[in-house]
mmCIF file of C-alpha atoms in Angstrom:
data_model
loop_
_atom_site.group_PDB
_atom_site.id
_atom_site.type_symbol
_atom_site.label_atom_id
_atom_site.label_comp_id
_atom_site.label_asym_id
_atom_site.label_seq_id
_atom_site.Cartn_x
_atom_site.Cartn_y
_atom_site.Cartn_z
ATOM 1 C CA MET X 182 0.000 0.000 0.000
ATOM 2 C CA ARG X 183 2.842 2.403 0.929
ATOM 3 C CA ARG X 184 4.686 1.635 -2.309
ATOM 4 C CA GLN X 185 1.483 2.250 -4.256
ATOM 5 C CA ALA X 186 0.953 5.602 -2.494
ATOM 6 C CA VAL X 187 4.521 6.683 -3.215
ATOM 7 C CA ARG X 188 4.060 5.636 -6.845
ATOM 8 C CA LEU X 189 0.848 7.659 -7.136
ATOM 9 C CA ILE X 190 2.541 10.733 -5.634
ATOM 10 C CA GLY X 191 5.387 10.340 -8.101
ATOM 11 C CA LEU X 192 2.988 10.128 -11.020
ATOM 12 C CA ALA X 193 1.089 13.185 -9.807
ATOM 13 C CA THR X 194 4.337 15.138 -9.451
ATOM 14 C CA ALA X 195 5.430 14.127 -12.938
ATOM 15 C CA ALA X 196 2.058 15.142 -14.363
ATOM 16 C CA ALA X 197 2.308 18.522 -12.647
ATOM 17 C CA LEU X 198 5.774 19.040 -14.087
ATOM 18 C CA VAL X 199 4.569 18.148 -17.574
ATOM 19 C CA ALA X 200 1.621 20.537 -17.216
ATOM 20 C CA GLY X 201 3.941 23.262 -15.983
ATOM 21 C CA CYS X 202 6.277 22.768 -18.920
ATOM 22 C CA ALA X 203 3.346 22.881 -21.343
ATOM 23 C CA ALA X 204 2.094 26.110 -19.795
ATOM 24 C CA ALA X 205 5.570 27.585 -19.913
ATOM 25 C CA GLN X 206 5.926 26.658 -23.573
ATOM 26 C CA LYS X 207 2.570 28.261 -24.379
ATOM 27 C CA ASN X 208 3.742 31.459 -22.686
ATOM 28 C CA GLY X 209 7.063 31.253 -24.477
ATOM 29 C CA ALA X 210 9.090 30.500 -21.345
ATOM 30 C CA GLY X 211 11.163 27.503 -20.455
ATOM 31 C CA THR X 212 14.480 28.442 -22.037
ATOM 32 C CA PRO X 213 17.422 28.508 -19.591
ATOM 33 C CA GLY X 214 18.239 32.019 -18.440
ATOM 34 C CA GLU X 215 14.732 33.309 -19.066
ATOM 35 C CA ALA X 216 12.215 34.356 -16.481
ATOM 36 C CA ALA X 217 8.834 32.609 -16.515
ATOM 37 C CA GLY X 218 6.599 34.105 -19.197
ATOM 38 C CA ALA X 219 9.426 36.167 -20.687
ATOM 39 C CA ALA X 220 10.354 34.436 -23.927
ATOM 40 C CA GLY X 221 13.272 36.079 -25.682
ATOM 41 C CA VAL X 222 14.273 38.048 -22.575
ATOM 42 C CA THR X 223 17.347 37.603 -20.409
ATOM 43 C CA ASP X 224 18.889 39.924 -17.859
ATOM 44 C CA THR X 225 20.946 41.545 -20.617
ATOM 45 C CA THR X 226 19.107 40.993 -23.917
ATOM 46 C CA VAL X 227 15.780 41.123 -25.745
ATOM 47 C CA THR X 228 15.640 39.042 -28.930
ATOM 48 C CA VAL X 229 13.503 40.042 -31.910
ATOM 49 C CA GLY X 230 13.234 39.002 -35.554
ATOM 50 C CA GLY X 231 11.211 40.069 -38.569
ATOM 51 C CA VAL X 232 9.243 38.825 -41.569
ATOM 52 C CA LEU X 233 9.640 40.632 -44.899
ATOM 53 C CA THR X 234 8.837 40.057 -48.538
ATOM 54 C CA LYS X 235 12.455 39.982 -49.621
ATOM 55 C CA THR X 236 11.712 38.202 -52.908
ATOM 56 C CA SER X 237 8.526 37.641 -54.907
ATOM 57 C CA ALA X 238 7.349 36.552 -58.339
ATOM 58 C CA SER X 239 6.275 40.119 -59.134
ATOM 59 C CA GLY X 240 9.659 41.554 -58.152
ATOM 60 C CA TYR X 241 8.168 43.463 -55.215
ATOM 61 C CA SER X 242 10.575 43.528 -52.278
ATOM 62 C CA THR X 243 10.605 45.063 -48.799
ATOM 63 C CA LYS X 244 14.091 43.754 -47.897
ATOM 64 C CA ASP X 245 15.424 47.232 -47.074
ATOM 65 C CA ALA X 246 13.215 47.311 -43.969
ATOM 66 C CA GLU X 247 15.815 45.071 -42.330
ATOM 67 C CA ILE X 248 18.499 47.734 -42.845
ATOM 68 C CA GLY X 249 16.328 50.376 -41.201
ATOM 69 C CA ALA X 250 15.506 48.197 -38.195
ATOM 70 C CA ARG X 251 19.165 47.212 -37.697
ATOM 71 C CA ALA X 252 20.217 50.863 -37.807
ATOM 72 C CA ARG X 253 17.717 51.865 -35.131
ATOM 73 C CA PHE X 254 18.554 48.891 -32.917
ATOM 74 C CA GLN X 255 22.276 49.621 -33.265
ATOM 75 C CA ARG X 256 21.824 53.149 -31.928
ATOM 76 C CA ALA X 257 19.769 51.850 -29.021
ATOM 77 C CA ASN X 258 22.449 49.295 -28.164
ATOM 78 C CA GLU X 259 25.243 51.853 -28.367
ATOM 79 C CA ALA X 260 23.308 53.953 -25.876
ATOM 80 C CA GLY X 261 23.277 51.054 -23.414
ATOM 81 C CA GLY X 262 20.155 49.262 -24.593
ATOM 82 C CA VAL X 263 16.733 49.619 -22.992
ATOM 83 C CA HIS X 264 16.772 49.287 -19.198
ATOM 84 C CA GLY X 265 20.173 47.630 -19.508
ATOM 85 C CA ARG X 266 19.096 45.091 -22.152
ATOM 86 C CA ARG X 267 20.616 45.040 -25.639
ATOM 87 C CA ILE X 268 18.433 44.257 -28.647
ATOM 88 C CA GLU X 269 19.516 41.001 -30.258
ATOM 89 C CA PHE X 270 18.206 41.095 -33.833
ATOM 90 C CA ALA X 271 17.798 37.593 -35.263
ATOM 91 C CA GLY X 272 17.323 38.939 -38.783
ATOM 92 C CA ALA X 273 14.298 38.783 -41.048
ATOM 93 C CA GLU X 274 12.646 35.789 -42.711
ATOM 94 C CA ASP X 275 11.464 35.952 -46.344
ATOM 95 C CA ASP X 276 7.799 35.106 -46.958
ATOM 96 C CA ASN X 277 8.060 35.361 -50.782
ATOM 97 C CA GLN X 278 4.752 37.279 -50.663
ATOM 98 C CA ASP X 279 3.059 33.991 -49.731
ATOM 99 C CA ALA X 280 0.679 33.885 -46.735
ATOM 100 C CA ALA X 281 1.509 30.261 -45.840
ATOM 101 C CA LYS X 282 5.229 30.991 -45.827
ATOM 102 C CA GLY X 283 4.613 34.036 -43.663
ATOM 103 C CA ASP X 284 2.780 31.871 -41.151
ATOM 104 C CA ALA X 285 5.637 29.341 -41.160
ATOM 105 C CA ALA X 286 8.173 32.151 -40.710
ATOM 106 C CA ALA X 287 6.310 33.548 -37.705
ATOM 107 C CA LYS X 288 6.155 30.091 -36.106
ATOM 108 C CA LYS X 289 9.870 29.531 -36.691
ATOM 109 C CA LEU X 290 10.800 32.818 -35.053
ATOM 110 C CA VAL X 291 8.592 32.209 -32.022
ATOM 111 C CA GLN X 292 8.929 28.453 -31.498
ATOM 112 C CA ARG X 293 12.496 27.788 -32.603
ATOM 113 C CA ASP X 294 14.317 31.128 -32.414
ATOM 114 C CA LYS X 295 12.439 32.126 -29.217
ATOM 115 C CA VAL X 296 12.018 35.791 -30.108
ATOM 116 C CA PHE X 297 10.194 38.154 -27.782
ATOM 117 C CA ALA X 298 8.519 40.059 -30.627
ATOM 118 C CA LEU X 299 8.491 40.308 -34.417
ATOM 119 C CA VAL X 300 10.078 43.561 -35.656
ATOM 120 C CA PRO X 301 9.784 44.514 -38.460
ATOM 121 C CA VAL X 302 6.898 42.798 -40.231
ATOM 122 C CA HIS X 303 6.613 44.257 -43.713
ATOM 123 C CA ALA X 304 4.810 41.800 -45.989
ATOM 124 C CA PRO X 305 1.579 42.641 -47.880
ATOM 125 C CA ASN X 306 0.294 39.054 -47.670
ATOM 126 C CA PHE X 307 1.568 38.299 -44.163
ATOM 127 C CA GLY X 308 -0.044 35.085 -42.952
ATOM 128 C CA GLY X 309 1.233 34.861 -39.384
ATOM 129 C CA ALA X 310 -1.248 37.241 -37.746
ATOM 130 C CA THR X 311 -3.606 34.612 -36.335
ATOM 131 C CA PHE X 312 -0.763 32.584 -34.819
ATOM 132 C CA LEU X 313 0.849 35.640 -33.209
ATOM 133 C CA GLU X 314 -2.469 36.806 -31.787
ATOM 134 C CA GLN X 315 -3.160 33.344 -30.316
ATOM 135 C CA GLN X 316 0.306 33.211 -28.760
ATOM 136 C CA GLY X 317 0.236 36.785 -27.455
ATOM 137 C CA VAL X 318 3.377 37.752 -29.399
ATOM 138 C CA PRO X 319 3.760 41.472 -30.315
ATOM 139 C CA TRP X 320 4.559 42.389 -33.934
ATOM 140 C CA PHE X 321 5.414 45.783 -35.415
ATOM 141 C CA GLY X 322 5.613 47.008 -39.009
ATOM 142 C CA TRP X 323 3.698 48.559 -41.894
ATOM 143 C CA ALA X 324 -0.019 47.847 -41.631
ATOM 144 C CA THR X 325 -0.942 47.275 -45.267
ATOM 145 C CA GLY X 326 -3.865 44.857 -44.928
ATOM 146 C CA PRO X 327 -6.818 43.799 -42.787
ATOM 147 C CA GLN X 328 -4.716 41.251 -40.862
ATOM 148 C CA TRP X 329 -3.298 44.159 -38.860
ATOM 149 C CA CYS X 330 -6.699 45.465 -37.796
ATOM 150 C CA GLY X 331 -8.664 44.494 -34.717
ATOM 151 C CA THR X 332 -5.757 42.690 -33.059
ATOM 152 C CA GLU X 333 -4.229 43.240 -29.637
ATOM 153 C CA THR X 334 -0.721 42.178 -30.672
ATOM 154 C CA GLY X 335 -0.223 43.768 -34.124
ATOM 155 C CA PHE X 336 1.097 47.351 -34.095
ATOM 156 C CA GLY X 337 1.269 49.065 -37.459
ATOM 157 C CA TYR X 338 3.430 52.185 -37.270
ATOM 158 C CA ASN X 339 0.691 53.806 -39.348
ATOM 159 C CA GLY X 340 -2.246 52.241 -37.481
ATOM 160 C CA CYS X 341 -4.866 50.195 -39.359
ATOM 161 C CA LEU X 342 -5.329 50.972 -43.050
ATOM 162 C CA ALA X 343 -8.340 48.686 -43.446
ATOM 163 C CA PRO X 344 -10.905 50.040 -40.984
ATOM 164 C CA LYS X 345 -14.354 48.508 -40.832
ATOM 165 C CA PRO X 346 -17.356 50.582 -41.913
ATOM 166 C CA GLY X 347 -18.066 53.202 -39.265
ATOM 167 C CA ALA X 348 -14.484 53.248 -37.967
ATOM 168 C CA GLY X 349 -12.136 56.151 -38.684
ATOM 169 C CA SER X 350 -10.678 56.364 -42.201
ATOM 170 C CA GLN X 351 -7.801 58.644 -43.216
ATOM 171 C CA THR X 352 -8.223 62.053 -44.830
ATOM 172 C CA TRP X 353 -4.590 63.178 -44.826
ATOM 173 C CA TRP X 354 -3.787 62.365 -48.475
ATOM 174 C CA GLY X 355 -6.721 64.329 -49.826
ATOM 175 C CA ASN X 356 -6.173 67.222 -47.423
ATOM 176 C CA GLN X 357 -2.443 67.431 -48.088
ATOM 177 C CA MET X 358 -3.075 67.487 -51.835
ATOM 178 C CA ALA X 359 -5.775 70.138 -51.453
ATOM 179 C CA GLU X 360 -3.383 72.351 -49.483
ATOM 180 C CA LEU X 361 -0.635 71.783 -52.065
ATOM 181 C CA ILE X 362 -2.730 72.925 -55.039
ATOM 182 C CA GLY X 363 -4.478 75.776 -53.261
ATOM 183 C CA GLY X 364 -7.833 74.145 -52.619
ATOM 184 C CA SER X 365 -10.042 71.320 -53.860
ATOM 185 C CA ALA X 366 -13.064 73.339 -55.025
ATOM 186 C CA GLY X 367 -14.032 72.304 -58.545
ATOM 187 C CA LYS X 368 -11.249 69.662 -58.687
ATOM 188 C CA SER X 369 -11.872 66.053 -59.704
ATOM 189 C CA VAL X 370 -9.938 62.877 -58.904
ATOM 190 C CA TYR X 371 -9.843 59.438 -60.549
ATOM 191 C CA ILE X 372 -8.644 56.417 -58.555
ATOM 192 C CA GLN X 373 -7.026 53.464 -60.356
ATOM 193 C CA THR X 374 -6.364 50.184 -58.497
ATOM 194 C CA THR X 375 -5.674 46.567 -59.365
ATOM 195 C CA ASP X 376 -8.109 43.726 -58.739
ATOM 196 C CA SER X 377 -6.280 42.501 -55.610
ATOM 197 C CA SER X 378 -8.265 42.707 -52.384
ATOM 198 C CA GLY X 379 -5.757 45.049 -50.723
ATOM 199 C CA SER X 380 -5.623 47.403 -53.702
ATOM 200 C CA LYS X 381 -9.412 47.511 -54.036
ATOM 201 C CA TYR X 382 -9.823 48.242 -50.347
ATOM 202 C CA GLY X 383 -7.219 50.981 -50.657
ATOM 203 C CA GLY X 384 -9.201 52.459 -53.518
ATOM 204 C CA LYS X 385 -12.269 52.614 -51.301
ATOM 205 C CA THR X 386 -10.549 54.377 -48.410
ATOM 206 C CA ILE X 387 -8.431 56.713 -50.571
ATOM 207 C CA SER X 388 -11.416 57.794 -52.655
ATOM 208 C CA GLN X 389 -13.207 58.754 -49.454
ATOM 209 C CA SER X 390 -10.084 60.600 -48.294
ATOM 210 C CA PHE X 391 -10.206 62.859 -51.345
ATOM 211 C CA GLN X 392 -13.965 63.294 -51.138
ATOM 212 C CA ALA X 393 -13.658 64.289 -47.474
ATOM 213 C CA ALA X 394 -11.133 66.927 -48.567
ATOM 214 C CA GLY X 395 -13.600 68.389 -51.063
ATOM 215 C CA PHE X 396 -12.601 66.700 -54.351
ATOM 216 C CA THR X 397 -15.217 65.298 -56.732
ATOM 217 C CA LEU X 398 -14.756 61.592 -57.485
ATOM 218 C CA ALA X 399 -14.636 61.215 -61.280
ATOM 219 C CA GLY X 400 -14.161 57.453 -61.147
ATOM 220 C CA LEU X 401 -12.850 54.413 -59.274
ATOM 221 C CA ASN X 402 -11.576 51.525 -61.427
ATOM 222 C CA SER X 403 -10.387 48.256 -59.857
ATOM 223 C CA GLY X 404 -10.286 46.186 -63.056
ATOM 224 C CA LEU X 405 -6.517 46.246 -63.591
ATOM 225 C CA PRO X 406 -5.007 42.729 -63.211
ATOM 226 C CA ALA X 407 -2.622 42.550 -60.236
ATOM 227 C CA ALA X 408 -0.361 39.770 -61.548
ATOM 228 C CA ALA X 409 1.436 41.820 -64.218
ATOM 229 C CA PRO X 410 1.091 45.083 -66.148
ATOM 230 C CA PRO X 411 -1.348 44.787 -69.077
ATOM 231 C CA PRO X 412 0.029 44.517 -72.622
ATOM 232 C CA ASP X 413 -2.237 47.403 -73.644
ATOM 233 C CA TRP X 414 -2.922 50.386 -71.376
ATOM 234 C CA LEU X 415 -5.290 52.067 -73.859
ATOM 235 C CA PRO X 416 -8.599 50.772 -72.374
ATOM 236 C CA TYR X 417 -7.657 52.115 -68.937
ATOM 237 C CA VAL X 418 -6.356 55.398 -70.327
ATOM 238 C CA ASN X 419 -9.517 55.964 -72.376
ATOM 239 C CA LYS X 420 -11.677 55.569 -69.259
ATOM 240 C CA ILE X 421 -9.545 58.018 -67.336
ATOM 241 C CA MET X 422 -9.377 60.630 -70.104
ATOM 242 C CA THR X 423 -13.182 60.818 -70.364
ATOM 243 C CA SER X 424 -14.124 60.220 -66.708
ATOM 244 C CA ASP X 425 -14.940 63.814 -65.751
ATOM 245 C CA GLY X 426 -18.007 64.478 -67.859
ATOM 246 C CA GLY X 427 -16.187 63.488 -71.041
ATOM 247 C CA GLU X 428 -12.965 65.243 -70.047
ATOM 248 C CA ALA X 429 -9.832 64.261 -68.121
ATOM 249 C CA PRO X 430 -9.826 64.592 -64.326
ATOM 250 C CA ASP X 431 -7.618 67.093 -62.511
ATOM 251 C CA LEU X 432 -5.848 64.344 -60.577
ATOM 252 C CA VAL X 433 -5.184 60.632 -61.094
ATOM 253 C CA VAL X 434 -4.294 58.597 -58.009
ATOM 254 C CA SER X 435 -2.758 55.158 -58.498
ATOM 255 C CA ILE X 436 -3.213 52.538 -55.753
ATOM 256 C CA ILE X 437 -0.904 50.002 -57.388
ATOM 257 C CA ALA X 438 2.053 48.264 -55.710
ATOM 258 C CA GLY X 439 4.880 48.324 -58.213
ATOM 259 C CA THR X 440 6.931 50.787 -60.242
ATOM 260 C CA LYS X 441 6.379 48.798 -63.470
ATOM 261 C CA PHE X 442 2.627 49.350 -63.181
ATOM 262 C CA ASN X 443 2.923 53.054 -62.444
ATOM 263 C CA THR X 444 5.475 53.798 -65.156
ATOM 264 C CA GLY X 445 3.291 52.016 -67.701
ATOM 265 C CA LEU X 446 0.146 53.863 -66.669
ATOM 266 C CA TYR X 447 1.760 57.293 -66.430
ATOM 267 C CA ALA X 448 3.645 56.946 -69.710
ATOM 268 C CA ALA X 449 0.423 55.965 -71.479
ATOM 269 C CA LEU X 450 -1.471 58.869 -69.922
ATOM 270 C CA LYS X 451 1.179 61.379 -70.935
ATOM 271 C CA LYS X 452 1.221 59.950 -74.468
ATOM 272 C CA ALA X 453 -2.561 60.473 -74.604
ATOM 273 C CA GLY X 454 -2.041 64.127 -73.685
ATOM 274 C CA TYR X 455 -2.913 64.077 -69.989
ATOM 275 C CA LYS X 456 -1.834 67.342 -68.319
ATOM 276 C CA GLY X 457 -3.225 66.864 -64.811
ATOM 277 C CA LEU X 458 -1.596 65.743 -61.567
ATOM 278 C CA LEU X 459 -0.438 62.187 -60.830
ATOM 279 C CA SER X 460 -0.049 60.734 -57.350
ATOM 280 C CA ASP X 461 0.631 57.355 -55.741
ATOM 281 C CA ALA X 462 1.990 55.814 -52.552
ATOM 282 C CA THR X 463 5.024 53.965 -53.938
ATOM 283 C CA SER X 464 6.973 56.196 -56.348
ATOM 284 C CA TYR X 465 9.181 57.686 -53.642
ATOM 285 C CA ASP X 466 12.049 55.285 -54.371
ATOM 286 C CA ALA X 467 15.734 56.111 -54.865
ATOM 287 C CA ALA X 468 16.072 53.270 -57.393
ATOM 288 C CA ILE X 469 13.844 55.226 -59.771
ATOM 289 C CA LEU X 470 16.507 57.897 -60.202
ATOM 290 C CA LYS X 471 19.052 55.341 -61.454
ATOM 291 C CA ASP X 472 17.003 54.538 -64.555
ATOM 292 C CA PRO X 473 16.528 57.566 -66.863
ATOM 293 C CA ALA X 474 13.507 56.034 -68.619
ATOM 294 C CA THR X 475 11.716 55.322 -65.335
ATOM 295 C CA ALA X 476 12.609 58.732 -63.915
ATOM 296 C CA GLN X 477 11.221 60.396 -67.042
ATOM 297 C CA ALA X 478 7.968 58.408 -66.842
ATOM 298 C CA LEU X 479 7.556 59.451 -63.199
ATOM 299 C CA GLU X 480 8.628 63.085 -63.673
ATOM 300 C CA GLY X 481 6.143 65.323 -61.905
ATOM 301 C CA VAL X 482 4.528 62.490 -59.926
ATOM 302 C CA ILE X 483 3.593 63.365 -56.343
ATOM 303 C CA ALA X 484 4.258 60.440 -54.031
ATOM 304 C CA ALA X 485 2.510 60.118 -50.672
ATOM 305 C CA PRO X 486 4.758 58.452 -48.076
ATOM 306 C CA MET X 487 3.462 57.861 -44.550
ATOM 307 C CA PHE X 488 6.710 59.170 -43.075
ATOM 308 C CA GLU X 489 8.704 62.386 -43.222
ATOM 309 C CA PRO X 490 10.798 62.498 -46.436
ATOM 310 C CA PHE X 491 14.564 61.960 -46.326
ATOM 311 C CA GLU X 492 15.047 65.393 -47.897
ATOM 312 C CA SER X 493 13.412 67.017 -44.857
ATOM 313 C CA GLN X 494 15.367 69.253 -42.492
ATOM 314 C CA ALA X 495 13.646 67.793 -39.417
ATOM 315 C CA PRO X 496 16.137 66.717 -36.680
ATOM 316 C CA GLU X 497 14.528 63.274 -36.536
ATOM 317 C CA ILE X 498 15.352 62.702 -40.205
ATOM 318 C CA ALA X 499 18.929 63.891 -39.716
ATOM 319 C CA GLN X 500 19.192 61.297 -36.940
ATOM 320 C CA LEU X 501 17.774 58.585 -39.210
ATOM 321 C CA ARG X 502 20.270 59.426 -41.946
ATOM 322 C CA ALA X 503 23.153 59.336 -39.463
ATOM 323 C CA ASP X 504 21.999 56.013 -37.981
ATOM 324 C CA VAL X 505 21.701 54.362 -41.388
ATOM 325 C CA GLU X 506 25.031 55.688 -42.621
ATOM 326 C CA LYS X 507 26.736 54.315 -39.515
ATOM 327 C CA ALA X 508 25.076 50.900 -39.744
ATOM 328 C CA ALA X 509 25.211 50.520 -43.545
ATOM 329 C CA PRO X 510 27.553 53.103 -45.133
ATOM 330 C CA GLY X 511 26.543 54.210 -48.607
ATOM 331 C CA VAL X 512 23.204 52.418 -48.690
ATOM 332 C CA ALA X 513 20.367 54.140 -50.541
ATOM 333 C CA LEU X 514 17.529 55.489 -48.427
ATOM 334 C CA THR X 515 14.250 53.856 -49.451
ATOM 335 C CA GLN X 516 10.627 53.807 -48.352
ATOM 336 C CA HIS X 517 10.959 50.273 -47.004
ATOM 337 C CA LEU X 518 14.084 51.214 -45.040
ATOM 338 C CA ALA X 519 12.178 54.041 -43.378
ATOM 339 C CA ILE X 520 9.314 51.731 -42.473
ATOM 340 C CA GLY X 521 11.674 49.261 -40.788
ATOM 341 C CA TYR X 522 13.360 52.093 -38.916
ATOM 342 C CA TRP X 523 10.155 53.644 -37.569
ATOM 343 C CA ALA X 524 8.629 50.268 -36.683
ATOM 344 C CA ALA X 525 11.734 49.550 -34.601
ATOM 345 C CA ASP X 526 11.601 53.018 -33.064
ATOM 346 C CA ILE X 527 8.017 52.533 -31.850
ATOM 347 C CA PHE X 528 8.858 49.081 -30.478
ATOM 348 C CA LEU X 529 11.726 50.602 -28.491
ATOM 349 C CA LYS X 530 9.450 53.316 -27.104
ATOM 350 C CA VAL X 531 6.969 50.716 -25.817
ATOM 351 C CA LEU X 532 9.858 48.677 -24.399
ATOM 352 C CA GLU X 533 11.137 51.746 -22.556
ATOM 353 C CA GLN X 534 7.739 52.538 -21.056
ATOM 354 C CA THR X 535 7.154 48.931 -19.987
ATOM 355 C CA GLY X 536 10.098 49.068 -17.590
ATOM 356 C CA ARG X 537 12.687 46.618 -16.366
ATOM 357 C CA ASP X 538 10.182 43.937 -15.293
ATOM 358 C CA LEU X 539 9.575 42.699 -18.821
ATOM 359 C CA THR X 540 7.149 40.044 -20.046
ATOM 360 C CA ARG X 541 4.982 39.961 -23.134
ATOM 361 C CA GLU X 542 1.934 40.453 -20.937
ATOM 362 C CA ARG X 543 3.362 43.614 -19.358
ATOM 363 C CA PHE X 544 4.578 44.867 -22.717
ATOM 364 C CA LEU X 545 1.141 44.443 -24.326
ATOM 365 C CA ALA X 546 -0.565 46.039 -21.323
ATOM 366 C CA THR X 547 1.670 49.090 -21.794
ATOM 367 C CA ALA X 548 1.172 49.264 -25.565
ATOM 368 C CA ASN X 549 -2.598 48.886 -25.304
ATOM 369 C CA GLY X 550 -3.023 51.101 -22.258
ATOM 370 C CA SER X 551 -3.618 54.530 -23.820
ATOM 371 C CA PHE X 552 -0.146 54.548 -25.408
ATOM 372 C CA THR X 553 0.638 57.743 -27.338
ATOM 373 C CA TYR X 554 3.843 58.579 -29.174
ATOM 374 C CA GLU X 555 4.445 61.589 -31.436
ATOM 375 C CA ASN X 556 7.483 61.906 -33.674
ATOM 376 C CA ALA X 557 8.078 64.162 -36.686
ATOM 377 C CA GLY X 558 9.394 61.110 -38.536
ATOM 378 C CA PHE X 559 6.033 59.319 -38.762
ATOM 379 C CA GLY X 560 3.522 61.668 -37.129
ATOM 380 C CA ARG X 561 1.786 60.023 -34.202
ATOM 381 C CA ILE X 562 0.533 56.678 -33.009
ATOM 382 C CA ARG X 563 -2.212 56.096 -30.436
ATOM 383 C CA TYR X 564 -3.100 52.654 -29.126
ATOM 384 C CA PRO X 565 -5.492 50.943 -28.690
ATOM 385 C CA ARG X 566 -7.323 53.390 -31.000
ATOM 386 C CA ASP X 567 -5.010 52.714 -33.933
ATOM 387 C CA HIS X 568 -5.746 48.992 -33.885
ATOM 388 C CA THR X 569 -8.947 49.899 -35.711
ATOM 389 C CA GLU X 570 -8.106 53.034 -37.715
ATOM 390 C CA PRO X 571 -5.095 54.713 -39.394
ATOM 391 C CA ASN X 572 -2.894 57.231 -37.624
ATOM 392 C CA GLY X 573 -4.059 59.907 -40.086
ATOM 393 C CA CYS X 574 -0.580 61.214 -40.980
ATOM 394 C CA GLY X 575 1.437 61.566 -44.174
ATOM 395 C CA ALA X 576 3.644 63.723 -46.377
ATOM 396 C CA LEU X 577 3.980 64.520 -50.093
ATOM 397 C CA VAL X 578 7.122 64.300 -52.240
ATOM 398 C CA LYS X 579 7.428 65.440 -55.867
ATOM 399 C CA LEU X 580 9.853 64.093 -58.458
ATOM 400 C CA GLU X 581 11.022 67.235 -60.211
ATOM 401 C CA GLY X 582 14.010 67.710 -62.491
ATOM 402 C CA GLY X 583 15.245 64.205 -61.718
ATOM 403 C CA ALA X 584 15.283 64.756 -57.952
ATOM 404 C CA PHE X 585 12.859 64.292 -55.081
ATOM 405 C CA LYS X 586 11.661 67.429 -53.326
ATOM 406 C CA VAL X 587 9.480 67.807 -50.239
ATOM 407 C CA ALA X 588 6.085 69.045 -51.408
ATOM 408 C CA LYS X 589 4.353 68.845 -48.011
ATOM 409 C CA ASN X 590 5.970 67.934 -44.701
ATOM 410 C CA MET X 591 4.454 65.293 -42.428
ATOM 411 C CA LYS X 592 1.096 66.383 -41.076
ATOM 412 C CA CYS X 593 -1.769 64.635 -39.276
ATOM 413 C CA PHE X 594 -5.477 65.126 -39.944
ATOM 414 C CA ASP X 595 -8.627 63.862 -38.236
ATOM 415 C CA ASN X 596 -10.108 60.654 -39.602
ATOM 416 C CA VAL X 597 -13.728 60.379 -40.740
ATOM 417 C CA PRO X 598 -16.064 57.371 -40.362
ATOM 418 C CA LEU X 599 -15.670 54.947 -43.270
ATOM 419 C CA LYS X 600 -18.818 54.702 -45.340
#
């Protein structure tokens, strides 16, 4: 009887240990040197890693976001880290613009590499959101799709760009353009997107942005195939050139991810005699200036980055340039680099406010507890509000004479309910 009792106690103890280990694994703990519930955290380090679209069939790449994040983390480490902990950057995985690969990359970073958080995440088709939300793992980057919205763990540096009807939707692009041209009264805008879900949703929100700023919507076309530029742009150009009561609109806004698409559309419009304004979110790219044909096709285009331009005289941009030059001498400054940098910057700010007693739970409580951070580099971020709506901030840059020039510095505007 005594032996049986001892055996039962032993089994119960073993079961408790197994349960404890399982709970620790779920919380990300269990690695030697880590405190319970503090995966990726030691007394001297915090480990993070990212997921980017480094390569893709379309040629679209966000790989430069890794350079920006490394530069920001390097400065933090040289200053002694955050509360005495250095940032250990495990690098960024490539999702190939494939949702399943993005999910696998997120699981690798959390389960095998034992990261505390994912920084930066910059992948249009990122598929790891559900896993990270279930595991309570924070992730920071460019919110370009609905997977960023309505979470408690995903922190887009620009908020949520896919708000649900009734939630706040951005007006900054339309308002900035109206201020640039001296008012929107009597001005019309045509929005061209591809048939991808993200592009079509962007067309919906951007069209409302310009309408909220006083522009008349001449047309919204989402029939352009997303896989590759069309062999003939004429059908799209003809629609645009007659969209405003039989005449061309004052402004054409392109919600298309890819320079090849934009150069094709703009070149065809100019050939057809279009004299109005052209604007998009992706043509602020140093690589454009290296190709004379591309630069000529994009001459006069007004790009709309959601960060302060590199040509700005703001002290925060001077600091960014210095950080990048120190971490990666001679590298070109790109939109994706800036996004990685500012995503890392916001992560560090939350880390600082969380304090020395660091767990994911405490970190998320800080980030979601009326967290506000303003910076001339990206405008402002306010959580938990910005889990459901964009931060409402952006700038304008014009390609003029083969060089980028600041058209409108970073500015934030109030959102309006999405119709």
